[in-house]
């Protein structure tokens, strides 16, 4: 399996979710299945079916997170060599060349991405257009609304 880049913060978030699934959710669903079994006939027991479905989801999510963590290449942006080049984990302030609007994005892994928080997936069109460029360069992004041009104002490693 190929390595997946993830920030230190993203890895900690996945580890916290995994811990919760194993220590809270898994025991809860096992208890719910036991209680549903105690009610008798399982063929017409909706609580049993719901608990079994939930158990399947929890176990699947545990396997998914463990797989991602085992393939993860954890990158701490604050430990990167300071410079002006856009790389994974860097925070980039952009200015739209048409409107003059400014936006700030951090380039993160797939599981961390949240555009509302300014976290963009490394595989997104905007991130692909920015990677390898330096402060002062112009990045062209093919967006659903057409071609957008952004000037890279600053690059930081937070």
mmCIF file with all atom_site columns, C-alpha atoms in Angstrom:
data_model
loop_
_atom_site.group_PDB
_atom_site.id
_atom_site.type_symbol
_atom_site.label_atom_id
_atom_site.label_alt_id
_atom_site.label_comp_id
_atom_site.label_asym_id
_atom_site.label_entity_id
_atom_site.label_seq_id
_atom_site.pdbx_PDB_ins_code
_atom_site.Cartn_x
_atom_site.Cartn_y
_atom_site.Cartn_z
_atom_site.occupancy
_atom_site.B_iso_or_equiv
_atom_site.pdbx_formal_charge
_atom_site.auth_seq_id
_atom_site.auth_comp_id
_atom_site.auth_asym_id
_atom_site.auth_atom_id
_atom_site.pdbx_PDB_model_num
ATOM 1   C CA . UNK A 1 1   ? 0.000   0.000   0.000   1.00 0.00 ? 1   UNK A CA 1
ATOM 2   C CA . UNK A 1 2   ? 1.285   3.465   -0.871  1.00 0.00 ? 2   UNK A CA 1
ATOM 3   C CA . UNK A 1 3   ? 1.988   5.928   1.902   1.00 0.00 ? 3   UNK A CA 1
ATOM 4   C CA . UNK A 1 4   ? -0.655  8.543   2.578   1.00 0.00 ? 4   UNK A CA 1
ATOM 5   C CA . UNK A 1 5   ? 0.466   11.998  3.670   1.00 0.00 ? 5   UNK A CA 1
ATOM 6   C CA . UNK A 1 6   ? -1.240  13.318  6.782   1.00 0.00 ? 6   UNK A CA 1
ATOM 7   C CA . UNK A 1 7   ? -0.428  16.170  9.122   1.00 0.00 ? 7   UNK A CA 1
ATOM 8   C CA . UNK A 1 8   ? 0.470   15.527  12.733  1.00 0.00 ? 8   UNK A CA 1
ATOM 9   C CA . UNK A 1 9   ? -2.867  17.078  13.769  1.00 0.00 ? 9   UNK A CA 1
ATOM 10  C CA . UNK A 1 10  ? -4.755  14.810  11.356  1.00 0.00 ? 10  UNK A CA 1
ATOM 11  C CA . UNK A 1 11  ? -3.006  11.692  12.659  1.00 0.00 ? 11  UNK A CA 1
ATOM 12  C CA . UNK A 1 12  ? -3.859  12.652  16.252  1.00 0.00 ? 12  UNK A CA 1
ATOM 13  C CA . UNK A 1 13  ? -7.495  13.157  15.241  1.00 0.00 ? 13  UNK A CA 1
ATOM 14  C CA . UNK A 1 14  ? -7.633  9.680   13.646  1.00 0.00 ? 14  UNK A CA 1
ATOM 15  C CA . UNK A 1 15  ? -5.965  8.123   16.709  1.00 0.00 ? 15  UNK A CA 1
ATOM 16  C CA . UNK A 1 16  ? -8.531  9.799   18.980  1.00 0.00 ? 16  UNK A CA 1
ATOM 17  C CA . UNK A 1 17  ? -11.398 8.478   16.840  1.00 0.00 ? 17  UNK A CA 1
ATOM 18  C CA . UNK A 1 18  ? -9.876  4.986   16.882  1.00 0.00 ? 18  UNK A CA 1
ATOM 19  C CA . UNK A 1 19  ? -9.500  5.117   20.664  1.00 0.00 ? 19  UNK A CA 1
ATOM 20  C CA . UNK A 1 20  ? -13.152 6.185   21.068  1.00 0.00 ? 20  UNK A CA 1
ATOM 21  C CA . UNK A 1 21  ? -14.359 3.433   18.732  1.00 0.00 ? 21  UNK A CA 1
ATOM 22  C CA . UNK A 1 22  ? -12.421 0.773   20.645  1.00 0.00 ? 22  UNK A CA 1
ATOM 23  C CA . UNK A 1 23  ? -13.057 1.957   24.214  1.00 0.00 ? 23  UNK A CA 1
ATOM 24  C CA . UNK A 1 24  ? -16.547 3.485   24.049  1.00 0.00 ? 24  UNK A CA 1
ATOM 25  C CA . UNK A 1 25  ? -18.482 2.494   20.934  1.00 0.00 ? 25  UNK A CA 1
ATOM 26  C CA . UNK A 1 26  ? -17.401 -1.156  20.676  1.00 0.00 ? 26  UNK A CA 1
ATOM 27  C CA . UNK A 1 27  ? -18.231 -2.027  24.328  1.00 0.00 ? 27  UNK A CA 1
ATOM 28  C CA . UNK A 1 28  ? -21.536 -0.151  24.040  1.00 0.00 ? 28  UNK A CA 1
ATOM 29  C CA . UNK A 1 29  ? -22.638 -2.080  20.957  1.00 0.00 ? 29  UNK A CA 1
ATOM 30  C CA . UNK A 1 30  ? -21.557 -5.418  22.476  1.00 0.00 ? 30  UNK A CA 1
ATOM 31  C CA . UNK A 1 31  ? -23.729 -4.616  25.485  1.00 0.00 ? 31  UNK A CA 1
ATOM 32  C CA . UNK A 1 32  ? -26.641 -3.613  23.225  1.00 0.00 ? 32  UNK A CA 1
ATOM 33  C CA . UNK A 1 33  ? -26.379 -6.943  21.366  1.00 0.00 ? 33  UNK A CA 1
ATOM 34  C CA . UNK A 1 34  ? -26.352 -8.864  24.675  1.00 0.00 ? 34  UNK A CA 1
ATOM 35  C CA . UNK A 1 35  ? -29.441 -7.015  25.899  1.00 0.00 ? 35  UNK A CA 1
ATOM 36  C CA . UNK A 1 36  ? -31.256 -7.634  22.604  1.00 0.00 ? 36  UNK A CA 1
ATOM 37  C CA . UNK A 1 37  ? -30.396 -11.354 22.734  1.00 0.00 ? 37  UNK A CA 1
ATOM 38  C CA . UNK A 1 38  ? -31.797 -11.543 26.261  1.00 0.00 ? 38  UNK A CA 1
ATOM 39  C CA . UNK A 1 39  ? -35.197 -10.464 24.900  1.00 0.00 ? 39  UNK A CA 1
ATOM 40  C CA . UNK A 1 40  ? -35.654 -13.800 23.157  1.00 0.00 ? 40  UNK A CA 1
ATOM 41  C CA . UNK A 1 41  ? -36.636 -14.439 19.521  1.00 0.00 ? 41  UNK A CA 1
ATOM 42  C CA . UNK A 1 42  ? -33.986 -12.768 17.359  1.00 0.00 ? 42  UNK A CA 1
ATOM 43  C CA . UNK A 1 43  ? -35.886 -13.175 14.073  1.00 0.00 ? 43  UNK A CA 1
ATOM 44  C CA . UNK A 1 44  ? -38.283 -10.333 14.958  1.00 0.00 ? 44  UNK A CA 1
ATOM 45  C CA . UNK A 1 45  ? -35.999 -8.319  17.198  1.00 0.00 ? 45  UNK A CA 1
ATOM 46  C CA . UNK A 1 46  ? -35.365 -4.893  15.606  1.00 0.00 ? 46  UNK A CA 1
ATOM 47  C CA . UNK A 1 47  ? -33.009 -3.791  18.394  1.00 0.00 ? 47  UNK A CA 1
ATOM 48  C CA . UNK A 1 48  ? -30.787 -6.793  17.680  1.00 0.00 ? 48  UNK A CA 1
ATOM 49  C CA . UNK A 1 49  ? -30.646 -6.021  13.953  1.00 0.00 ? 49  UNK A CA 1
ATOM 50  C CA . UNK A 1 50  ? -29.823 -2.348  14.597  1.00 0.00 ? 50  UNK A CA 1
ATOM 51  C CA . UNK A 1 51  ? -27.094 -3.276  17.081  1.00 0.00 ? 51  UNK A CA 1
ATOM 52  C CA . UNK A 1 52  ? -25.569 -5.825  14.682  1.00 0.00 ? 52  UNK A CA 1
ATOM 53  C CA . UNK A 1 53  ? -25.576 -3.238  11.864  1.00 0.00 ? 53  UNK A CA 1
ATOM 54  C CA . UNK A 1 54  ? -23.937 -0.698  14.168  1.00 0.00 ? 54  UNK A CA 1
ATOM 55  C CA . UNK A 1 55  ? -21.332 -3.287  15.193  1.00 0.00 ? 55  UNK A CA 1
ATOM 56  C CA . UNK A 1 56  ? -20.513 -3.911  11.522  1.00 0.00 ? 56  UNK A CA 1
ATOM 57  C CA . UNK A 1 57  ? -20.059 -0.189  10.935  1.00 0.00 ? 57  UNK A CA 1
ATOM 58  C CA . UNK A 1 58  ? -17.826 0.216   14.013  1.00 0.00 ? 58  UNK A CA 1
ATOM 59  C CA . UNK A 1 59  ? -15.633 -2.763  13.137  1.00 0.00 ? 59  UNK A CA 1
ATOM 60  C CA . UNK A 1 60  ? -15.332 -1.578  9.535   1.00 0.00 ? 60  UNK A CA 1
ATOM 61  C CA . UNK A 1 61  ? -14.358 1.928   10.623  1.00 0.00 ? 61  UNK A CA 1
ATOM 62  C CA . UNK A 1 62  ? -11.768 0.527   13.064  1.00 0.00 ? 62  UNK A CA 1
ATOM 63  C CA . UNK A 1 63  ? -10.175 -1.485  10.237  1.00 0.00 ? 63  UNK A CA 1
ATOM 64  C CA . UNK A 1 64  ? -10.269 1.537   7.911   1.00 0.00 ? 64  UNK A CA 1
ATOM 65  C CA . UNK A 1 65  ? -8.567  3.846   10.424  1.00 0.00 ? 65  UNK A CA 1
ATOM 66  C CA . UNK A 1 66  ? -5.955  1.238   11.383  1.00 0.00 ? 66  UNK A CA 1
ATOM 67  C CA . UNK A 1 67  ? -5.158  0.765   7.684   1.00 0.00 ? 67  UNK A CA 1
ATOM 68  C CA . UNK A 1 68  ? -4.824  4.490   7.107   1.00 0.00 ? 68  UNK A CA 1
ATOM 69  C CA . UNK A 1 69  ? -2.616  4.954   10.151  1.00 0.00 ? 69  UNK A CA 1
ATOM 70  C CA . UNK A 1 70  ? -0.360  2.070   9.148   1.00 0.00 ? 70  UNK A CA 1
ATOM 71  C CA . UNK A 1 71  ? 0.121   3.604   5.687   1.00 0.00 ? 71  UNK A CA 1
ATOM 72  C CA . UNK A 1 72  ? 0.365   7.181   6.946   1.00 0.00 ? 72  UNK A CA 1
ATOM 73  C CA . UNK A 1 73  ? 3.370   9.365   6.446   1.00 0.00 ? 73  UNK A CA 1
ATOM 74  C CA . UNK A 1 74  ? 2.943   11.868  9.274   1.00 0.00 ? 74  UNK A CA 1
ATOM 75  C CA . UNK A 1 75  ? 4.251   15.317  8.400   1.00 0.00 ? 75  UNK A CA 1
ATOM 76  C CA . UNK A 1 76  ? 4.621   18.103  10.958  1.00 0.00 ? 76  UNK A CA 1
ATOM 77  C CA . UNK A 1 77  ? 4.372   21.387  8.996   1.00 0.00 ? 77  UNK A CA 1
ATOM 78  C CA . UNK A 1 78  ? 6.134   23.324  11.766  1.00 0.00 ? 78  UNK A CA 1
ATOM 79  C CA . UNK A 1 79  ? 9.203   21.072  11.361  1.00 0.00 ? 79  UNK A CA 1
ATOM 80  C CA . UNK A 1 80  ? 9.531   21.784  7.639   1.00 0.00 ? 80  UNK A CA 1
ATOM 81  C CA . UNK A 1 81  ? 12.429  23.855  6.359   1.00 0.00 ? 81  UNK A CA 1
ATOM 82  C CA . UNK A 1 82  ? 11.253  27.466  6.160   1.00 0.00 ? 82  UNK A CA 1
ATOM 83  C CA . UNK A 1 83  ? 11.036  28.747  2.641   1.00 0.00 ? 83  UNK A CA 1
ATOM 84  C CA . UNK A 1 84  ? 8.598   30.072  0.116   1.00 0.00 ? 84  UNK A CA 1
ATOM 85  C CA . UNK A 1 85  ? 7.755   26.858  -1.745  1.00 0.00 ? 85  UNK A CA 1
ATOM 86  C CA . UNK A 1 86  ? 4.273   25.366  -1.406  1.00 0.00 ? 86  UNK A CA 1
ATOM 87  C CA . UNK A 1 87  ? 4.478   21.775  -0.113  1.00 0.00 ? 87  UNK A CA 1
ATOM 88  C CA . UNK A 1 88  ? 2.173   19.383  1.727   1.00 0.00 ? 88  UNK A CA 1
ATOM 89  C CA . UNK A 1 89  ? 1.214   20.888  5.084   1.00 0.00 ? 89  UNK A CA 1
ATOM 90  C CA . UNK A 1 90  ? 2.009   24.475  4.156   1.00 0.00 ? 90  UNK A CA 1
ATOM 91  C CA . UNK A 1 91  ? -0.465  27.288  4.715   1.00 0.00 ? 91  UNK A CA 1
ATOM 92  C CA . UNK A 1 92  ? -0.898  29.496  1.676   1.00 0.00 ? 92  UNK A CA 1
ATOM 93  C CA . UNK A 1 93  ? -2.468  32.948  1.440   1.00 0.00 ? 93  UNK A CA 1
ATOM 94  C CA . UNK A 1 94  ? -3.852  33.575  -2.036  1.00 0.00 ? 94  UNK A CA 1
ATOM 95  C CA . UNK A 1 95  ? -5.300  36.564  -3.813  1.00 0.00 ? 95  UNK A CA 1
ATOM 96  C CA . UNK A 1 96  ? -7.806  36.106  -6.629  1.00 0.00 ? 96  UNK A CA 1
ATOM 97  C CA . UNK A 1 97  ? -6.380  38.083  -9.566  1.00 0.00 ? 97  UNK A CA 1
ATOM 98  C CA . UNK A 1 98  ? -9.857  38.940  -10.901 1.00 0.00 ? 98  UNK A CA 1
ATOM 99  C CA . UNK A 1 99  ? -11.627 40.034  -7.722  1.00 0.00 ? 99  UNK A CA 1
ATOM 100 C CA . UNK A 1 100 ? -8.758  40.814  -5.351  1.00 0.00 ? 100 UNK A CA 1
ATOM 101 C CA . UNK A 1 101 ? -10.340 38.585  -2.677  1.00 0.00 ? 101 UNK A CA 1
ATOM 102 C CA . UNK A 1 102 ? -7.916  36.881  -0.292  1.00 0.00 ? 102 UNK A CA 1
ATOM 103 C CA . UNK A 1 103 ? -8.219  33.307  0.977   1.00 0.00 ? 103 UNK A CA 1
ATOM 104 C CA . UNK A 1 104 ? -5.964  31.160  3.127   1.00 0.00 ? 104 UNK A CA 1
ATOM 105 C CA . UNK A 1 105 ? -5.679  27.404  2.755   1.00 0.00 ? 105 UNK A CA 1
ATOM 106 C CA . UNK A 1 106 ? -3.618  24.683  4.379   1.00 0.00 ? 106 UNK A CA 1
ATOM 107 C CA . UNK A 1 107 ? -2.831  21.679  2.186   1.00 0.00 ? 107 UNK A CA 1
ATOM 108 C CA . UNK A 1 108 ? -3.696  18.534  4.164   1.00 0.00 ? 108 UNK A CA 1
ATOM 109 C CA . UNK A 1 109 ? -4.490  14.847  3.731   1.00 0.00 ? 109 UNK A CA 1
ATOM 110 C CA . UNK A 1 110 ? -7.752  13.432  2.469   1.00 0.00 ? 110 UNK A CA 1
ATOM 111 C CA . UNK A 1 111 ? -9.223  12.686  5.908   1.00 0.00 ? 111 UNK A CA 1
ATOM 112 C CA . UNK A 1 112 ? -8.456  16.154  7.252   1.00 0.00 ? 112 UNK A CA 1
ATOM 113 C CA . UNK A 1 113 ? -9.908  18.250  4.447   1.00 0.00 ? 113 UNK A CA 1
ATOM 114 C CA . UNK A 1 114 ? -12.621 20.744  5.413   1.00 0.00 ? 114 UNK A CA 1
ATOM 115 C CA . UNK A 1 115 ? -12.983 23.699  3.071   1.00 0.00 ? 115 UNK A CA 1
ATOM 116 C CA . UNK A 1 116 ? -14.983 25.640  5.675   1.00 0.00 ? 116 UNK A CA 1
ATOM 117 C CA . UNK A 1 117 ? -11.903 25.557  7.929   1.00 0.00 ? 117 UNK A CA 1
ATOM 118 C CA . UNK A 1 118 ? -9.527  26.363  5.071   1.00 0.00 ? 118 UNK A CA 1
ATOM 119 C CA . UNK A 1 119 ? -8.159  22.801  4.905   1.00 0.00 ? 119 UNK A CA 1
ATOM 120 C CA . UNK A 1 120 ? -7.860  21.543  1.316   1.00 0.00 ? 120 UNK A CA 1
ATOM 121 C CA . UNK A 1 121 ? -7.163  17.975  0.218   1.00 0.00 ? 121 UNK A CA 1
ATOM 122 C CA . UNK A 1 122 ? -3.755  17.365  -1.387  1.00 0.00 ? 122 UNK A CA 1
ATOM 123 C CA . UNK A 1 123 ? -5.620  15.816  -4.339  1.00 0.00 ? 123 UNK A CA 1
ATOM 124 C CA . UNK A 1 124 ? -7.917  18.797  -4.939  1.00 0.00 ? 124 UNK A CA 1
ATOM 125 C CA . UNK A 1 125 ? -7.476  20.964  -8.058  1.00 0.00 ? 125 UNK A CA 1
ATOM 126 C CA . UNK A 1 126 ? -6.430  23.989  -5.991  1.00 0.00 ? 126 UNK A CA 1
ATOM 127 C CA . UNK A 1 127 ? -3.788  22.032  -4.050  1.00 0.00 ? 127 UNK A CA 1
ATOM 128 C CA . UNK A 1 128 ? -2.414  20.402  -7.205  1.00 0.00 ? 128 UNK A CA 1
ATOM 129 C CA . UNK A 1 129 ? -2.116  23.831  -8.823  1.00 0.00 ? 129 UNK A CA 1
ATOM 130 C CA . UNK A 1 130 ? -0.252  25.239  -5.795  1.00 0.00 ? 130 UNK A CA 1
ATOM 131 C CA . UNK A 1 131 ? 2.224   22.431  -4.993  1.00 0.00 ? 131 UNK A CA 1
ATOM 132 C CA . UNK A 1 132 ? 5.750   23.336  -6.087  1.00 0.00 ? 132 UNK A CA 1
ATOM 133 C CA . UNK A 1 133 ? 5.048   27.018  -6.629  1.00 0.00 ? 133 UNK A CA 1
ATOM 134 C CA . UNK A 1 134 ? 6.694   29.824  -4.643  1.00 0.00 ? 134 UNK A CA 1
ATOM 135 C CA . UNK A 1 135 ? 5.395   32.990  -3.006  1.00 0.00 ? 135 UNK A CA 1
ATOM 136 C CA . UNK A 1 136 ? 4.864   35.562  -5.766  1.00 0.00 ? 136 UNK A CA 1
ATOM 137 C CA . UNK A 1 137 ? 3.967   32.948  -8.404  1.00 0.00 ? 137 UNK A CA 1
ATOM 138 C CA . UNK A 1 138 ? 0.580   32.695  -10.073 1.00 0.00 ? 138 UNK A CA 1
ATOM 139 C CA . UNK A 1 139 ? -1.409  29.464  -9.927  1.00 0.00 ? 139 UNK A CA 1
ATOM 140 C CA . UNK A 1 140 ? -4.104  28.626  -12.452 1.00 0.00 ? 140 UNK A CA 1
ATOM 141 C CA . UNK A 1 141 ? -6.928  26.465  -11.172 1.00 0.00 ? 141 UNK A CA 1
ATOM 142 C CA . UNK A 1 142 ? -9.569  24.828  -13.337 1.00 0.00 ? 142 UNK A CA 1
ATOM 143 C CA . UNK A 1 143 ? -12.679 25.292  -11.182 1.00 0.00 ? 143 UNK A CA 1
ATOM 144 C CA . UNK A 1 144 ? -16.335 24.433  -11.898 1.00 0.00 ? 144 UNK A CA 1
ATOM 145 C CA . UNK A 1 145 ? -16.898 28.148  -12.625 1.00 0.00 ? 145 UNK A CA 1
ATOM 146 C CA . UNK A 1 146 ? -14.017 28.263  -15.094 1.00 0.00 ? 146 UNK A CA 1
ATOM 147 C CA . UNK A 1 147 ? -10.333 29.096  -14.955 1.00 0.00 ? 147 UNK A CA 1
ATOM 148 C CA . UNK A 1 148 ? -9.253  30.996  -11.821 1.00 0.00 ? 148 UNK A CA 1
ATOM 149 C CA . UNK A 1 149 ? -5.907  32.686  -11.360 1.00 0.00 ? 149 UNK A CA 1
ATOM 150 C CA . UNK A 1 150 ? -4.466  33.179  -7.874  1.00 0.00 ? 150 UNK A CA 1
ATOM 151 C CA . UNK A 1 151 ? -1.332  34.990  -6.810  1.00 0.00 ? 151 UNK A CA 1
ATOM 152 C CA . UNK A 1 152 ? 0.490   33.243  -3.982  1.00 0.00 ? 152 UNK A CA 1
ATOM 153 C CA . UNK A 1 153 ? 0.948   36.020  -1.425  1.00 0.00 ? 153 UNK A CA 1
ATOM 154 C CA . UNK A 1 154 ? 2.589   34.112  1.432   1.00 0.00 ? 154 UNK A CA 1
ATOM 155 C CA . UNK A 1 155 ? 3.612   30.568  2.298   1.00 0.00 ? 155 UNK A CA 1
ATOM 156 C CA . UNK A 1 156 ? 3.987   29.536  5.930   1.00 0.00 ? 156 UNK A CA 1
ATOM 157 C CA . UNK A 1 157 ? 4.560   26.310  7.812   1.00 0.00 ? 157 UNK A CA 1
ATOM 158 C CA . UNK A 1 158 ? 2.402   26.337  10.942  1.00 0.00 ? 158 UNK A CA 1
#
